């Protein structure tokens, strides 16, 4: 199983973001765009593991995350990794009071460590990946940046299985873990 822990974006916001980047999808060749239904904010990529370890991860997250309250984040702005001169990943930014988000991610990292997965050496940089530049392709310019701001309440996290196919990844929710008083 290939798994990750994420915040699922509300469906209406996924659809709006897909519309917001329509001009970019038409103008930028060489980019593999993330389908609207797959948009999410990864909190921790786990990778390949066994179903037994996934069960332990889910139970650990249920025990630990109940102490966290729901909070609001705002999807706003556009950027790239590593930079605009050599973009590999196109992303939507996450704004607002991010302290609760970083505390949530730290708690997830503690559970991941307790279950025996190695630490994440990349660090946590909250974003929604909207596209990946295909190997060997260059993006010399980009259309005007869309102007949007989408706040939403984070009331749960999802443990997802990612199955890689020729048509792109297929994400299957394995468990939804509610924050204290969090909505589904």
Coordinates of N, CA, C and O in Angstrom, one line a residue:
X1 N 0.8 -1.2 0.0 CA 0.0 0.0 0.0 C 0.9 1.2 0.0 O 1.9 1.3 0.7
X2 N 0.5 2.2 -0.8 CA 1.2 3.5 -0.8 C 0.2 4.5 -0.2 O -0.9 4.8 -0.7
X3 N 0.6 5.2 0.9 CA -0.3 6.0 1.7 C 0.2 7.4 2.0 O 1.5 7.6 2.0
X4 N -0.7 8.3 2.3 CA -0.3 9.6 2.8 C -1.5 10.1 3.7 O -2.6 9.6 3.7
X5 N -1.2 11.1 4.5 CA -2.1 11.8 5.4 C -2.4 13.2 4.8 O -1.4 13.9 4.5
X6 N -3.6 13.6 4.7 CA -3.9 14.8 4.0 C -5.1 15.5 4.6 O -6.0 14.9 5.3
X7 N -5.3 16.8 4.2 CA -6.5 17.5 4.4 C -7.2 17.5 3.0 O -6.6 17.9 2.0
X8 N -8.4 17.0 3.0 CA -9.2 17.0 1.7 C -9.8 18.4 1.6 O -10.4 18.9 2.5
X9 N -9.7 19.0 0.4 CA -10.3 20.3 0.1 C -11.8 20.1 -0.2 O -12.2 19.1 -0.9
X10 N -12.7 21.0 0.3 CA -14.1 20.9 -0.1 C -14.3 20.8 -1.6 O -13.6 21.5 -2.3
X11 N -15.3 20.0 -2.0 CA -15.5 19.8 -3.5 C -15.8 21.2 -4.2 O -15.3 21.3 -5.3
X12 N -16.5 22.1 -3.6 CA -16.9 23.3 -4.3 C -15.6 24.1 -4.5 O -15.4 24.8 -5.6
X13 N -14.7 24.1 -3.6 CA -13.4 24.8 -3.8 C -12.5 24.2 -4.8 O -11.9 24.8 -5.6
X14 N -12.5 22.8 -4.8 CA -11.8 22.1 -5.9 C -12.2 22.6 -7.3 O -11.4 22.8 -8.2
X15 N -13.6 22.6 -7.4 CA -14.1 23.0 -8.7 C -13.8 24.5 -9.1 O -13.4 24.7 -10.2
X16 N -13.8 25.4 -8.1 CA -13.5 26.8 -8.4 C -12.0 26.9 -8.7 O -11.6 27.6 -9.7
X17 N -11.1 26.2 -8.0 CA -9.7 26.2 -8.4 C -9.4 25.7 -9.8 O -8.6 26.3 -10.5
X18 N -10.1 24.6 -10.2 CA -10.0 24.1 -11.5 C -10.3 25.1 -12.5 O -9.6 25.3 -13.5
X19 N -11.4 25.9 -12.3 CA -11.8 27.0 -13.2 C -10.8 28.1 -13.2 O -10.4 28.6 -14.2
X20 N -10.3 28.5 -12.0 CA -9.3 29.6 -11.9 C -8.1 29.3 -12.7 O -7.5 30.3 -13.2
X21 N -7.7 28.1 -12.8 CA -6.4 27.7 -13.5 C -6.7 27.3 -15.0 O -5.8 26.7 -15.6
X22 N -7.9 27.5 -15.5 CA -8.2 27.1 -16.8 C -7.3 27.7 -17.9 O -6.8 27.1 -18.8
X23 N -7.1 29.0 -17.7 CA -6.2 29.7 -18.7 C -4.8 29.1 -18.6 O -4.1 29.0 -19.6
X24 N -4.3 28.8 -17.4 CA -3.0 28.2 -17.3 C -2.9 26.9 -17.9 O -1.9 26.6 -18.6
X25 N -4.0 26.1 -17.8 CA -4.0 24.7 -18.4 C -3.9 24.8 -19.9 O -3.2 24.0 -20.5
X26 N -4.6 25.8 -20.4 CA -4.6 26.0 -21.9 C -3.2 26.6 -22.4 O -2.8 26.2 -23.5
X27 N -2.6 27.4 -21.6 CA -1.4 28.1 -22.1 C -0.1 27.4 -21.8 O 0.9 27.6 -22.5
X28 N 0.0 26.6 -20.7 CA 1.2 26.0 -20.3 C 1.3 24.5 -20.8 O 0.6 23.6 -20.3
X29 N 2.1 24.3 -21.8 CA 2.4 22.9 -22.3 C 3.4 22.3 -21.3 O 4.2 23.0 -20.6
X30 N 3.5 21.0 -21.3 CA 4.5 20.3 -20.6 C 4.2 20.2 -19.1 O 5.1 19.9 -18.3
X31 N 3.0 20.5 -18.7 CA 2.6 20.4 -17.3 C 1.5 19.3 -17.2 O 0.6 19.2 -17.9
X32 N 1.7 18.4 -16.2 CA 0.7 17.4 -15.8 C -0.1 18.0 -14.7 O 0.4 18.2 -13.6
X33 N -1.3 18.3 -15.0 CA -2.2 19.0 -14.1 C -2.9 18.0 -13.1 O -3.3 16.9 -13.6
X34 N -3.0 18.4 -11.9 CA -3.7 17.6 -10.9 C -5.2 17.7 -11.2 O -5.7 18.9 -11.2
X35 N -5.9 16.6 -11.4 CA -7.4 16.7 -11.6 C -8.0 17.3 -10.4 O -7.6 17.1 -9.2
X36 N -9.1 18.0 -10.6 CA -9.8 18.7 -9.5 C -10.2 17.8 -8.4 O -10.0 18.1 -7.2
X37 N -10.7 16.6 -8.7 CA -11.1 15.7 -7.6 C -9.9 15.2 -6.8 O -10.1 14.6 -5.7
X38 N -8.7 15.3 -7.2 CA -7.5 14.9 -6.5 C -6.8 16.0 -5.7 O -5.8 15.7 -5.0
X39 N -7.3 17.2 -5.7 CA -6.6 18.3 -5.0 C -6.7 18.0 -3.5 O -7.8 17.7 -2.9
X40 N -5.6 18.2 -2.8 CA -5.5 18.0 -1.3 C -4.3 18.6 -0.8 O -3.4 19.0 -1.6
X41 N -4.2 18.8 0.5 CA -3.0 19.3 1.1 C -2.4 18.2 1.9 O -2.9 17.7 2.9
X42 N -1.2 17.7 1.4 CA -0.5 16.6 2.1 C 0.1 17.1 3.4 O 0.8 18.1 3.4
X43 N -0.2 16.4 4.4 CA 0.3 16.7 5.7 C 1.6 15.8 6.0 O 2.5 16.2 6.7
X44 N 1.5 14.5 5.5 CA 2.6 13.6 5.6 C 2.5 12.5 4.6 O 1.5 11.8 4.6
X45 N 3.5 12.4 3.7 CA 3.6 11.3 2.8 C 4.3 10.2 3.5 O 5.3 10.3 4.0
X46 N 3.6 9.0 3.5 CA 4.2 7.8 4.1 C 5.0 7.0 3.1 O 6.1 6.5 3.4
X47 N 4.3 6.7 2.0 CA 4.9 5.8 1.0 C 4.4 4.4 1.1 O 3.4 4.1 1.7
X48 N 5.3 3.5 0.6 CA 4.9 2.1 0.6 C 4.9 1.5 2.0 O 5.9 1.7 2.8
X49 N 3.9 0.7 2.4 CA 3.9 0.1 3.7 C 2.9 -1.0 3.7 O 2.3 -1.3 2.7
X50 N 2.7 -1.7 4.9 CA 1.8 -2.8 5.0 C 0.5 -2.4 5.6 O 0.4 -1.3 6.3
X51 N -0.5 -3.2 5.4 CA -1.9 -2.8 6.0 C -1.8 -2.8 7.5 O -2.5 -2.0 8.1
X52 N -1.0 -3.7 8.1 CA -0.9 -3.7 9.6 C -0.3 -2.4 10.1 O -0.8 -1.8 11.1
X53 N 0.7 -1.8 9.4 CA 1.2 -0.5 9.8 C 0.2 0.6 9.6 O 0.2 1.5 10.4
X54 N -0.5 0.5 8.5 CA -1.6 1.5 8.3 C -2.6 1.5 9.4 O -3.0 2.5 9.8
X55 N -3.0 0.3 9.8 CA -4.0 0.2 10.9 C -3.4 0.9 12.2 O -4.2 1.6 12.9
X56 N -2.2 0.6 12.5 CA -1.5 1.2 13.7 C -1.5 2.8 13.5 O -1.7 3.5 14.4
X57 N -1.1 3.2 12.3 CA -1.1 4.6 12.0 C -2.5 5.3 12.2 O -2.6 6.3 12.9
X58 N -3.5 4.7 11.7 CA -4.9 5.2 11.8 C -5.3 5.3 13.3 O -5.8 6.3 13.8
X59 N -5.0 4.2 14.0 CA -5.4 4.2 15.5 C -4.6 5.3 16.2 O -5.2 6.0 17.0
X60 N -3.3 5.4 15.9 CA -2.5 6.4 16.6 C -3.0 7.8 16.3 O -3.0 8.7 17.1
X61 N -3.4 8.1 15.0 CA -3.9 9.4 14.6 C -5.2 9.7 15.3 O -5.5 10.8 15.8
X62 N -6.1 8.7 15.4 CA -7.4 8.9 16.1 C -7.2 9.2 17.6 O -7.8 10.1 18.1
X63 N -6.2 8.6 18.2 CA -5.9 8.8 19.6 C -5.3 10.2 19.8 O -5.7 10.9 20.7
X64 N -4.4 10.6 18.9 CA -3.7 11.9 19.1 C -4.4 13.1 18.6 O -4.3 14.2 19.2
X65 N -5.1 13.0 17.5 CA -5.6 14.2 16.8 C -6.9 14.7 17.5 O -7.4 15.8 17.2
X66 N -7.6 13.8 18.3 CA -8.8 14.3 18.9 C -8.5 15.5 19.8 O -9.4 16.3 20.1
X67 N -7.3 15.7 20.2 CA -7.0 16.8 21.1 C -6.9 18.2 20.3 O -6.8 19.2 20.9
X68 N -6.9 18.1 19.0 CA -6.8 19.3 18.2 C -8.2 19.8 17.8 O -9.1 19.0 17.4
X69 N -8.4 21.1 17.8 CA -9.6 21.7 17.4 C -9.6 22.1 16.0 O -8.6 22.3 15.4
X70 N -10.8 22.1 15.3 CA -10.9 22.6 14.0 C -10.3 24.0 13.8 O -10.4 24.8 14.8
X71 N -9.9 24.4 12.7 CA -9.3 25.7 12.4 C -9.5 26.1 10.9 O -9.9 25.2 10.1
X72 N -9.3 27.3 10.6 CA -9.5 27.8 9.3 C -8.2 28.1 8.6 O -7.3 28.6 9.2
X73 N -8.1 27.6 7.3 CA -7.0 28.0 6.4 C -7.6 28.7 5.2 O -8.8 28.6 4.9
X74 N -6.7 29.4 4.5 CA -7.1 30.1 3.3 C -6.2 29.7 2.1 O -5.0 29.7 2.2
X75 N -6.8 29.2 1.0 CA -6.1 28.9 -0.2 C -6.0 30.2 -1.0 O -7.0 30.8 -1.4
X76 N -4.7 30.6 -1.2 CA -4.5 31.9 -1.8 C -3.1 32.0 -2.4 O -2.1 31.6 -1.7
X77 N -2.9 32.5 -3.6 CA -1.6 32.7 -4.2 C -1.1 31.5 -4.9 O -1.6 30.4 -4.7
X78 N -0.1 31.7 -5.7 CA 0.5 30.7 -6.6 C 2.0 30.7 -6.5 O 2.6 31.8 -6.3
X79 N 2.7 29.6 -6.5 CA 4.1 29.5 -6.5 C 4.6 28.3 -7.1 O 3.9 27.5 -7.7
X80 N 5.9 28.1 -7.0 CA 6.6 26.9 -7.6 C 7.7 26.4 -6.7 O 8.2 27.2 -5.9
X81 N 8.0 25.1 -6.8 CA 9.2 24.5 -6.2 C 10.0 24.1 -7.4 O 9.5 23.6 -8.4
X82 N 11.3 24.3 -7.4 CA 12.1 25.1 -6.4 C 11.9 26.6 -6.6 O 12.0 27.4 -5.6
X83 N 11.7 27.1 -7.9 CA 11.5 28.5 -8.1 C 10.9 28.7 -9.5 O 10.7 27.8 -10.2
X84 N 10.6 30.0 -9.8 CA 9.9 30.3 -11.1 C 10.9 30.0 -12.3 O 10.5 29.8 -13.4
X85 N 12.2 30.1 -12.1 CA 13.1 29.9 -13.2 C 13.3 28.5 -13.6 O 13.5 28.2 -14.7
X86 N 13.1 27.6 -12.6 CA 13.2 26.1 -12.9 C 12.0 25.4 -12.2 O 12.2 24.6 -11.3
X87 N 10.8 25.7 -12.5 CA 9.7 25.1 -11.8 C 9.6 23.6 -12.1 O 9.7 23.2 -13.2
X88 N 9.4 22.9 -11.0 CA 9.1 21.4 -11.1 C 7.6 21.2 -10.6 O 7.0 20.3 -11.1
X89 N 7.2 22.0 -9.6 CA 5.9 21.8 -9.1 C 5.2 23.2 -9.0 O 5.8 24.2 -8.6
X90 N 4.0 23.2 -9.5 CA 3.1 24.5 -9.4 C 2.2 24.2 -8.3 O 1.6 23.2 -8.2
X91 N 2.1 25.3 -7.4 CA 1.2 25.1 -6.2 C 0.4 26.3 -5.9 O 0.7 27.4 -6.3
X92 N -0.7 26.0 -5.1 CA -1.5 27.0 -4.5 C -1.1 27.2 -3.0 O -0.8 26.2 -2.3
X93 N -0.9 28.4 -2.6 CA -0.5 28.7 -1.2 C -1.5 28.5 -0.2 O -2.7 28.5 -0.5
X94 N -1.1 28.4 1.0 CA -2.0 28.3 2.2 C -1.6 29.4 3.1 O -0.5 29.6 3.5
X95 N -2.7 30.2 3.5 CA -2.5 31.4 4.3 C -3.4 31.4 5.5 O -4.2 30.5 5.7
X96 N -3.3 32.4 6.3 CA -4.1 32.6 7.5 C -3.2 32.3 8.7 O -2.0 32.3 8.7
X97 N -3.9 32.0 9.8 CA -3.2 31.7 11.1 C -2.8 30.2 10.9 O -3.6 29.3 11.1
X98 N -1.5 30.0 10.6 CA -1.1 28.6 10.3 C -0.6 27.9 11.5 O -0.2 26.7 11.4
X99 N -0.6 28.5 12.7 CA -0.1 27.8 13.9 C -0.8 26.5 14.1 O -0.2 25.5 14.4
X100 N -2.2 26.5 14.1 CA -2.9 25.2 14.3 C -2.5 24.2 13.2 O -2.4 23.0 13.6
X101 N -2.3 24.6 12.0 CA -1.9 23.6 11.0 C -0.5 23.0 11.3 O -0.3 21.8 11.1
X102 N 0.4 23.8 11.7 CA 1.8 23.3 12.0 C 1.7 22.4 13.2 O 2.4 21.4 13.3
X103 N 0.9 22.8 14.2 CA 0.8 21.9 15.4 C 0.1 20.6 15.0 O 0.5 19.5 15.5
X104 N -0.9 20.6 14.1 CA -1.5 19.4 13.6 C -0.5 18.5 12.9 O -0.4 17.3 13.1
X105 N 0.3 19.1 12.0 CA 1.3 18.3 11.3 C 2.4 17.8 12.2 O 2.8 16.6 12.0
X106 N 2.7 18.5 13.2 CA 3.7 18.0 14.2 C 3.2 16.8 14.9 O 3.9 15.8 15.1
X107 N 1.9 16.8 15.3 CA 1.3 15.7 16.0 C 1.3 14.5 15.1 O 1.5 13.4 15.5
X108 N 1.0 14.7 13.8 CA 0.9 13.6 12.8 C 2.3 13.0 12.7 O 2.5 11.8 12.7
X109 N 3.3 13.9 12.6 CA 4.7 13.4 12.5 C 5.1 12.6 13.7 O 5.8 11.6 13.6
X110 N 4.6 12.9 14.9 CA 4.9 12.1 16.1 C 4.3 10.8 16.0 O 4.9 9.8 16.4
X111 N 3.1 10.7 15.6 CA 2.4 9.4 15.4 C 3.1 8.6 14.4 O 3.4 7.4 14.6
X112 N 3.5 9.2 13.3 CA 4.2 8.5 12.2 C 5.5 7.9 12.8 O 5.9 6.7 12.5
X113 N 6.2 8.7 13.6 CA 7.5 8.2 14.2 C 7.2 7.0 15.2 O 7.9 6.0 15.2
X114 N 6.1 7.2 16.0 CA 5.8 6.1 16.9 C 5.5 4.8 16.2 O 5.7 3.7 16.8
X115 N 4.9 4.9 15.0 CA 4.6 3.7 14.3 C 5.8 3.1 13.6 O 5.8 1.9 13.2
X116 N 6.9 3.8 13.6 CA 8.2 3.3 13.1 C 8.6 3.8 11.7 O 9.5 3.2 11.2
X117 N 7.9 4.8 11.2 CA 8.3 5.3 9.9 C 9.5 6.3 10.1 O 9.5 7.0 11.1
X118 N 10.4 6.4 9.1 CA 11.5 7.3 9.3 C 11.0 8.8 9.2 O 9.9 9.1 8.7
X119 N 11.8 9.7 9.9 CA 11.4 11.1 9.9 C 11.4 11.7 8.4 O 12.1 11.2 7.6
X120 N 10.6 12.7 8.3 CA 10.5 13.4 7.0 C 11.6 14.4 7.0 O 11.6 15.4 7.8
X121 N 12.6 14.2 6.1 CA 13.7 15.1 6.1 C 13.5 16.4 5.2 O 14.4 17.2 5.1
X122 N 12.4 16.5 4.5 CA 12.1 17.6 3.7 C 11.5 18.8 4.4 O 11.6 19.9 3.9
X123 N 10.9 18.6 5.5 CA 10.2 19.6 6.3 C 8.8 19.8 5.7 O 8.5 19.3 4.6
X124 N 8.0 20.6 6.4 CA 6.6 20.8 6.0 C 6.4 22.2 5.4 O 6.7 23.2 6.1
X125 N 6.0 22.2 4.2 CA 5.7 23.5 3.5 C 4.3 23.4 2.9 O 4.1 22.8 1.9
X126 N 3.3 23.9 3.7 CA 1.9 23.7 3.3 C 1.6 24.3 1.9 O 1.9 25.5 1.7
X127 N 1.0 23.5 1.1 CA 0.6 23.9 -0.3 C -0.3 22.8 -0.9 O -0.3 21.7 -0.4
X128 N -1.0 23.2 -1.9 CA -1.7 22.3 -2.8 C -1.0 22.2 -4.1 O -0.9 23.2 -4.8
X129 N -0.5 21.0 -4.5 CA 0.1 20.9 -5.8 C -1.0 20.9 -6.8 O -2.0 20.2 -6.7
X130 N -0.8 21.8 -7.8 CA -1.8 21.9 -8.9 C -1.3 21.3 -10.2 O -2.0 21.0 -11.1
X131 N 0.0 21.2 -10.3 CA 0.6 20.7 -11.5 C 2.1 20.4 -11.3 O 2.8 20.9 -10.5
X132 N 2.6 19.4 -12.2 CA 4.0 19.1 -12.2 C 4.5 19.3 -13.6 O 3.9 18.8 -14.5
X133 N 5.7 19.9 -13.7 CA 6.3 20.1 -15.0 C 6.9 18.8 -15.4 O 7.7 18.2 -14.6
X134 N 6.6 18.4 -16.6 CA 7.1 17.1 -17.1 C 8.6 17.2 -17.2 O 9.2 18.2 -17.6
X135 N 9.3 16.0 -17.0 CA 10.7 16.0 -17.0 C 11.2 16.4 -18.4 O 10.7 16.0 -19.4
X136 N 12.2 17.3 -18.4 CA 12.8 17.8 -19.7 C 12.0 19.0 -20.3 O 12.4 19.6 -21.3
X137 N 10.9 19.4 -19.7 CA 10.1 20.5 -20.2 C 10.4 21.7 -19.4 O 10.8 21.7 -18.3
X138 N 10.2 22.9 -20.1 CA 10.5 24.2 -19.4 C 9.2 25.0 -19.5 O 8.5 24.9 -20.5
X139 N 9.0 25.8 -18.5 CA 7.9 26.8 -18.4 C 8.6 28.1 -18.4 O 9.1 28.6 -17.4
X140 N 8.6 28.8 -19.6 CA 9.3 30.1 -19.7 C 8.5 31.2 -19.2 O 9.1 32.2 -18.7
X141 N 7.2 31.1 -19.2 CA 6.4 32.2 -18.7 C 5.1 31.6 -18.3 O 4.8 30.5 -18.5
X142 N 4.3 32.4 -17.6 CA 3.0 31.9 -17.2 C 1.9 33.1 -17.3 O 2.3 34.2 -17.3
X143 N 0.7 32.7 -17.6 CA -0.4 33.7 -17.7 C -0.5 34.5 -16.4 O 0.1 34.1 -15.3
X144 N -1.3 35.5 -16.4 CA -1.6 36.3 -15.2 C -2.1 35.4 -14.1 O -2.9 34.5 -14.3
X145 N -1.5 35.7 -12.9 CA -1.9 34.9 -11.8 C -3.4 35.1 -11.4 O -3.8 36.2 -11.3
X146 N -4.1 33.9 -11.2 CA -5.5 34.1 -10.9 C -5.6 34.7 -9.5 O -4.8 34.5 -8.6
X147 N -6.7 35.5 -9.3 CA -6.9 36.2 -8.1 C -8.0 35.4 -7.3 O -9.2 35.4 -7.8
X148 N -7.7 34.7 -6.3 CA -8.7 34.0 -5.5 C -8.3 33.9 -4.1 O -7.1 34.2 -3.7
X149 N -9.3 33.6 -3.2 CA -9.1 33.4 -1.8 C -10.2 32.5 -1.3 O -11.3 32.9 -1.3
X150 N -9.8 31.3 -0.9 CA -10.8 30.3 -0.5 C -10.6 29.9 0.9 O -9.7 29.0 1.2
X151 N -11.3 30.5 1.9 CA -11.1 30.0 3.3 C -12.0 28.8 3.5 O -13.1 28.6 2.8
X152 N -11.5 27.8 4.3 CA -12.4 26.7 4.7 C -11.9 26.2 6.1 O -10.8 26.4 6.5
X153 N -12.8 25.5 6.8 CA -12.5 25.0 8.1 C -12.0 23.6 7.9 O -12.6 22.7 7.2
X154 N -10.9 23.3 8.6 CA -10.3 22.0 8.6 C -10.8 21.3 9.9 O -10.5 21.7 11.0
X155 N -11.6 20.3 9.7 CA -12.2 19.6 10.8 C -11.9 18.1 10.8 O -12.3 17.4 11.7
X156 N -11.1 17.7 9.8 CA -10.7 16.3 9.8 C -9.5 16.1 8.9 O -9.1 17.0 8.1
X157 N -8.8 15.0 9.1 CA -7.7 14.6 8.1 C -8.1 13.3 7.6 O -8.9 12.6 8.1
X158 N -7.5 12.9 6.5 CA -7.8 11.7 5.8 C -6.5 10.9 5.5 O -5.5 11.5 5.1
X159 N -6.6 9.6 5.8 CA -5.5 8.7 5.4 C -5.9 8.2 4.1 O -7.0 7.6 4.0
X160 N -5.1 8.4 3.1 CA -5.4 8.0 1.7 C -4.4 7.0 1.2 O -3.2 7.0 1.5
X161 N -5.0 6.1 0.4 CA -4.2 5.2 -0.4 C -4.0 5.8 -1.8 O -5.0 6.2 -2.4
X162 N -2.8 5.7 -2.3 CA -2.6 6.2 -3.7 C -2.2 5.1 -4.5 O -1.1 4.4 -4.3
X163 N -3.0 4.8 -5.6 CA -2.7 3.8 -6.5 C -2.2 4.4 -7.8 O -3.0 5.2 -8.4
X164 N -1.0 4.2 -8.3 CA -0.5 4.8 -9.5 C -1.0 4.0 -10.7 O -0.9 2.8 -10.7
X165 N -1.6 4.7 -11.7 CA -2.0 4.1 -12.9 C -1.5 4.9 -14.1 O -0.9 6.0 -13.9
X166 N -1.7 4.4 -15.3 CA -1.2 5.1 -16.5 C -1.9 6.4 -16.7 O -1.4 7.3 -17.2
X167 N -3.2 6.5 -16.2 CA -3.9 7.7 -16.3 C -3.7 8.7 -15.1 O -4.4 9.7 -15.1
X168 N -2.8 8.4 -14.2 CA -2.6 9.2 -13.1 C -3.0 8.5 -11.8 O -3.5 7.4 -11.8
X169 N -2.7 9.1 -10.6 CA -3.0 8.4 -9.4 C -4.5 8.4 -9.1 O -5.3 9.2 -9.5
X170 N -4.9 7.3 -8.4 CA -6.2 7.1 -7.9 C -6.1 7.1 -6.4 O -5.4 6.3 -5.8
X171 N -6.8 8.1 -5.7 CA -6.8 8.2 -4.3 C -8.0 7.6 -3.7 O -9.2 7.9 -4.1
X172 N -7.8 6.7 -2.7 CA -8.9 6.0 -2.0 C -8.8 6.4 -0.5 O -7.8 6.0 0.1
X173 N -9.8 7.0 0.1 CA -9.8 7.3 1.5 C -9.8 6.0 2.3 O -10.7 5.1 2.1
X174 N -8.9 5.8 3.2 CA -8.9 4.6 4.1 C -9.5 4.9 5.4 O -10.2 4.0 6.0
X175 N -9.4 6.1 5.9 CA -10.0 6.5 7.2 C -10.0 8.1 7.3 O -9.1 8.8 6.8
X176 N -11.1 8.6 7.8 CA -11.3 10.0 8.1 C -11.2 10.2 9.6 O -11.9 9.5 10.3
X177 N -10.3 11.0 10.0 CA -10.0 11.2 11.5 C -10.5 12.6 11.8 O -9.9 13.6 11.3
X178 N -11.5 12.7 12.6 CA -12.1 14.0 13.0 C -11.3 14.7 14.1 O -10.8 14.0 15.0
X179 N -11.1 16.0 14.0 CA -10.5 16.8 15.0 C -11.6 17.0 16.1 O -12.8 16.8 15.8
X180 N -11.3 17.4 17.3 CA -12.3 17.6 18.3 C -13.4 18.4 17.8 O -13.2 19.6 17.5
X181 N -14.6 17.9 17.7 CA -15.8 18.6 17.3 C -15.7 18.9 15.8 O -16.6 19.7 15.3
X182 N -14.8 18.3 15.1 CA -14.7 18.6 13.6 C -15.8 18.0 12.8 O -16.4 17.0 13.1
X183 N -16.2 18.8 11.8 CA -17.2 18.3 10.9 C -16.6 17.4 9.8 O -15.4 17.5 9.5
X184 N -17.4 16.6 9.2 CA -17.0 15.6 8.2 C -16.9 16.4 6.9 O -16.0 16.3 6.1

